[in-house]
Structures are given as structure tokens and as C-alpha cells.
Tab-separated table of C-alpha atoms in Angstrom:
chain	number	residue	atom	x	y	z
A	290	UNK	CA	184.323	123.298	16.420
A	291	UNK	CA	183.357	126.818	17.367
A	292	UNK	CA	185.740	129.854	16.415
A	293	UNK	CA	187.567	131.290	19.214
A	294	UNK	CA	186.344	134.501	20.050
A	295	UNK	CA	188.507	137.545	19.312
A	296	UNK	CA	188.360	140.385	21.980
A	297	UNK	CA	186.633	143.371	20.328
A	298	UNK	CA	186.893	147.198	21.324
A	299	UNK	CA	184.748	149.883	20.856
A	300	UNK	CA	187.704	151.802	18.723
A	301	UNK	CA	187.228	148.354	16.425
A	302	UNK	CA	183.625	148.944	15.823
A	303	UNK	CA	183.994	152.523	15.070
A	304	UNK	CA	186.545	151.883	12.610
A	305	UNK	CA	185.082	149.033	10.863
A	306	UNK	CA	184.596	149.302	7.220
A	307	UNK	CA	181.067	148.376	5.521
A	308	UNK	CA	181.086	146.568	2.266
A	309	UNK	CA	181.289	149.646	0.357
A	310	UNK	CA	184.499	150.718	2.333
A	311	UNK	CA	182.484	153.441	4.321
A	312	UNK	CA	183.429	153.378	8.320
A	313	UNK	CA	180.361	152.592	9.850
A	314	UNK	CA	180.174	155.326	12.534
A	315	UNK	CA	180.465	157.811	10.090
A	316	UNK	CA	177.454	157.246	7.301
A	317	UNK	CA	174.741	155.510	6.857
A	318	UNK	CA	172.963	154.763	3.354
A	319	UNK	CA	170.400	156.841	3.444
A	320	UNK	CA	166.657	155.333	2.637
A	321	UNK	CA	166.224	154.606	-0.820
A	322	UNK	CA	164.354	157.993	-2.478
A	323	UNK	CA	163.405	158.925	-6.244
A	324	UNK	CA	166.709	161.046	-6.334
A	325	UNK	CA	169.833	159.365	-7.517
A	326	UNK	CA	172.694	159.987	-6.392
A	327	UNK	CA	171.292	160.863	-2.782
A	328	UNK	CA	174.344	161.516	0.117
A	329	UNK	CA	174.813	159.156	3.174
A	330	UNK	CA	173.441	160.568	6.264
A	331	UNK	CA	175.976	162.130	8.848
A	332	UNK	CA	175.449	159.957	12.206
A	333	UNK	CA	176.980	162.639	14.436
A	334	UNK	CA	173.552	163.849	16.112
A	335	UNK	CA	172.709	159.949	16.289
A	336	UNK	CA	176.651	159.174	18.152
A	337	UNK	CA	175.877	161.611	20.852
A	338	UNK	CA	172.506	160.194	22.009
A	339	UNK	CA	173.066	158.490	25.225
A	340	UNK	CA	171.659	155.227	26.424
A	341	UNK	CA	171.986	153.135	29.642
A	342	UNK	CA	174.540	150.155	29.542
A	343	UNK	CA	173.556	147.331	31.596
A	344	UNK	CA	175.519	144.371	32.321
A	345	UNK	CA	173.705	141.255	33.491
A	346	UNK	CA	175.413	138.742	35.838
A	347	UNK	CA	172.590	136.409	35.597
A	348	UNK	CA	169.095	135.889	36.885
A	349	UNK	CA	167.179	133.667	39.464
A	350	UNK	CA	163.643	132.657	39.828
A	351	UNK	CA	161.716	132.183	42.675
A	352	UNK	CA	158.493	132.414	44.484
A	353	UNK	CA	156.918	135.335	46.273
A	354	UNK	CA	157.118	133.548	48.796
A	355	UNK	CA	160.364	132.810	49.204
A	356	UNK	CA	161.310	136.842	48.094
A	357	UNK	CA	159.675	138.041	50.987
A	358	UNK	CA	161.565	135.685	53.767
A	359	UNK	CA	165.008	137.143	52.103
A	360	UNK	CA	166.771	139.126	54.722
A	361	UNK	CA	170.279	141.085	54.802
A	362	UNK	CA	172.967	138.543	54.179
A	363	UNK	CA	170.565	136.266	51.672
A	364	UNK	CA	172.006	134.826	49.231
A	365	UNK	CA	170.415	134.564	45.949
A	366	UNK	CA	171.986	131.876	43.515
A	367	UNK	CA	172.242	133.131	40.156
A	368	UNK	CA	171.984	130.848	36.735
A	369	UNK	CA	175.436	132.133	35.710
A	370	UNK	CA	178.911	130.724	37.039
A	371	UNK	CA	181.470	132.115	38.459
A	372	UNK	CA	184.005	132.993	34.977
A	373	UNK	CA	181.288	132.766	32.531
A	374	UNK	CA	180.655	135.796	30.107
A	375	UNK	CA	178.369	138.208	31.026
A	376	UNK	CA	175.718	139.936	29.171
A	377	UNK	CA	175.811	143.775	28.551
A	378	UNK	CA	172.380	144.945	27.538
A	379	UNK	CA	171.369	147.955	25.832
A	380	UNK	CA	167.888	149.061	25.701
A	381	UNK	CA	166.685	145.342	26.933
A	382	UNK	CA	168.942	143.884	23.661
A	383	UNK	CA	172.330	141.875	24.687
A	384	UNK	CA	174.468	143.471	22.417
A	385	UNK	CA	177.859	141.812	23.849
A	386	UNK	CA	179.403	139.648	26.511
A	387	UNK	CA	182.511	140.391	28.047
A	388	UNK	CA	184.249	139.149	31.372
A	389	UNK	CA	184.299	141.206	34.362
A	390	UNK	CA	187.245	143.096	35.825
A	391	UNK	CA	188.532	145.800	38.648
A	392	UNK	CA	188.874	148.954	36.367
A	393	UNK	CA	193.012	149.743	36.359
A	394	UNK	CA	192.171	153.269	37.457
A	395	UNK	CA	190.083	152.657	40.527
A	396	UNK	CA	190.324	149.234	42.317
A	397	UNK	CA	187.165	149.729	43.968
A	398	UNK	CA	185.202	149.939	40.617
A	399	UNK	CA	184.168	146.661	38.130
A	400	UNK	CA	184.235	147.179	34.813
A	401	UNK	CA	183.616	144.987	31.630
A	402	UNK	CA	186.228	143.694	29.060
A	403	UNK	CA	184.185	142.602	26.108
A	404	UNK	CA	185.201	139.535	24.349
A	405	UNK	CA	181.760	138.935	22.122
A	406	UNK	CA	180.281	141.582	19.971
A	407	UNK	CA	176.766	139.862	19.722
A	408	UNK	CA	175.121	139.427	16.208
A	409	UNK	CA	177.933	141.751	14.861
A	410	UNK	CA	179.417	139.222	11.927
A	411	UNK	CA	175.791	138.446	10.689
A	412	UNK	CA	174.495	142.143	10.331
A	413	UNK	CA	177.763	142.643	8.630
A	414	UNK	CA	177.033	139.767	6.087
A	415	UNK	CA	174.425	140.899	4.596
């Protein structure tokens, strides 16, 4: 039977402890060197480096010629269902799923709860 998934925020990630007890977001072990004793790396300079989020509702596939009859109003049936997770991407890498919903803030504006961190518990394992 498959674990229920337990909703995970960003403040979770940034918080969470490697083996050693060292919050991820703030060090990283640096490459192993000739010097012992060598200091973690500070990740600040890497934390500010933006990238582009995507979120993917699904995907279709279909023939040329088909794309070119499309017209204003088409409707293109996706492979995902209405409810299912979708898939935020970044840099062409699902990284999570979440559900989508109508940011508090601005009811004209979708956003993404995540509920999936994806490949989070086995990078953690090793």
C-alpha cells in the first residue's frame, strides 16, 4: 500500500536537516580535497540564482495535420484528468507535483499547492 503523501513547503525544505545535522540550504560538503578539515561551502550566491518554474497540466499528441485545422475555441484533450497532480518542472526536471489552486490574494491568478516533493526521500537516503 503506498504512503500517503504529506504536503511539503518550501520553508520544509529549507529547514531540513542532512545526516550530519547541517540545514541543507545553508552548506554543502565541499568536494573532497588533500586538506583535512576543509569548510562547507556557503550556498548564498547559489540561493539567489533564479530559474523558471514551470508547471505542466499535461500533454497531447497529434498530427501536423490535425495542428494546423485547430482554430479559436479548439479544444485540445490533455493526458491528465481533471484533479490529478500536476507536474512543476524546473529546468526540463519534474521536481514536484502539487494540485492547482486560485492564489488567496488574487482570485484571478492559479497557483500551485505542492503535495509531492519528487525524488526528495531517496537523495536524502543516501
Amino acid at each position: 500500500m503506498k504512503k500517503p503523501i504529506q504536503p511539503v513547503t518550501m520553508s520544509d525544505l529549507a529547514t531540513a536537516d542532512a545526516p550530519d545535522g547541517v540545514p541543507f540550504a545553508e552548506t554543502i560538503d565541499a568536494p573532497a580535497s588533500s586538506e583535512a578539515g576543509s569548510e562547507p561551502l556557503n550556498l548564498d550566491a547559489v540561493m539567489r540564482i533564479p530559474v523558471t518554474i514551470q508547471v505542466v497540466l499535461g500533454s497531447a499528441s497529434m498530427q501536423v495535420a490535425n495542428l494546423m485545422k485547430l482554430r479559436r475555441g479548439a479544444v485540445v484533450q490533455l493526458d491528465h484528468r481533471v484533479g490529478e497532480p500536476v507536474d512543476v518542472v524546473v529546468n526540463g526536471r519534474i521536481v514536484a507535483r502539487g494540485e492547482v489552486v486560485i492564489v488567496e490574494d488574487d482570485a484571478s491568478r492559479f497557483g500551485v499547492s505542492l503535495t509531492e516533493i519528487v525524488g526528495l526521500q531517496s537523495k536524502f537516503a543516501e
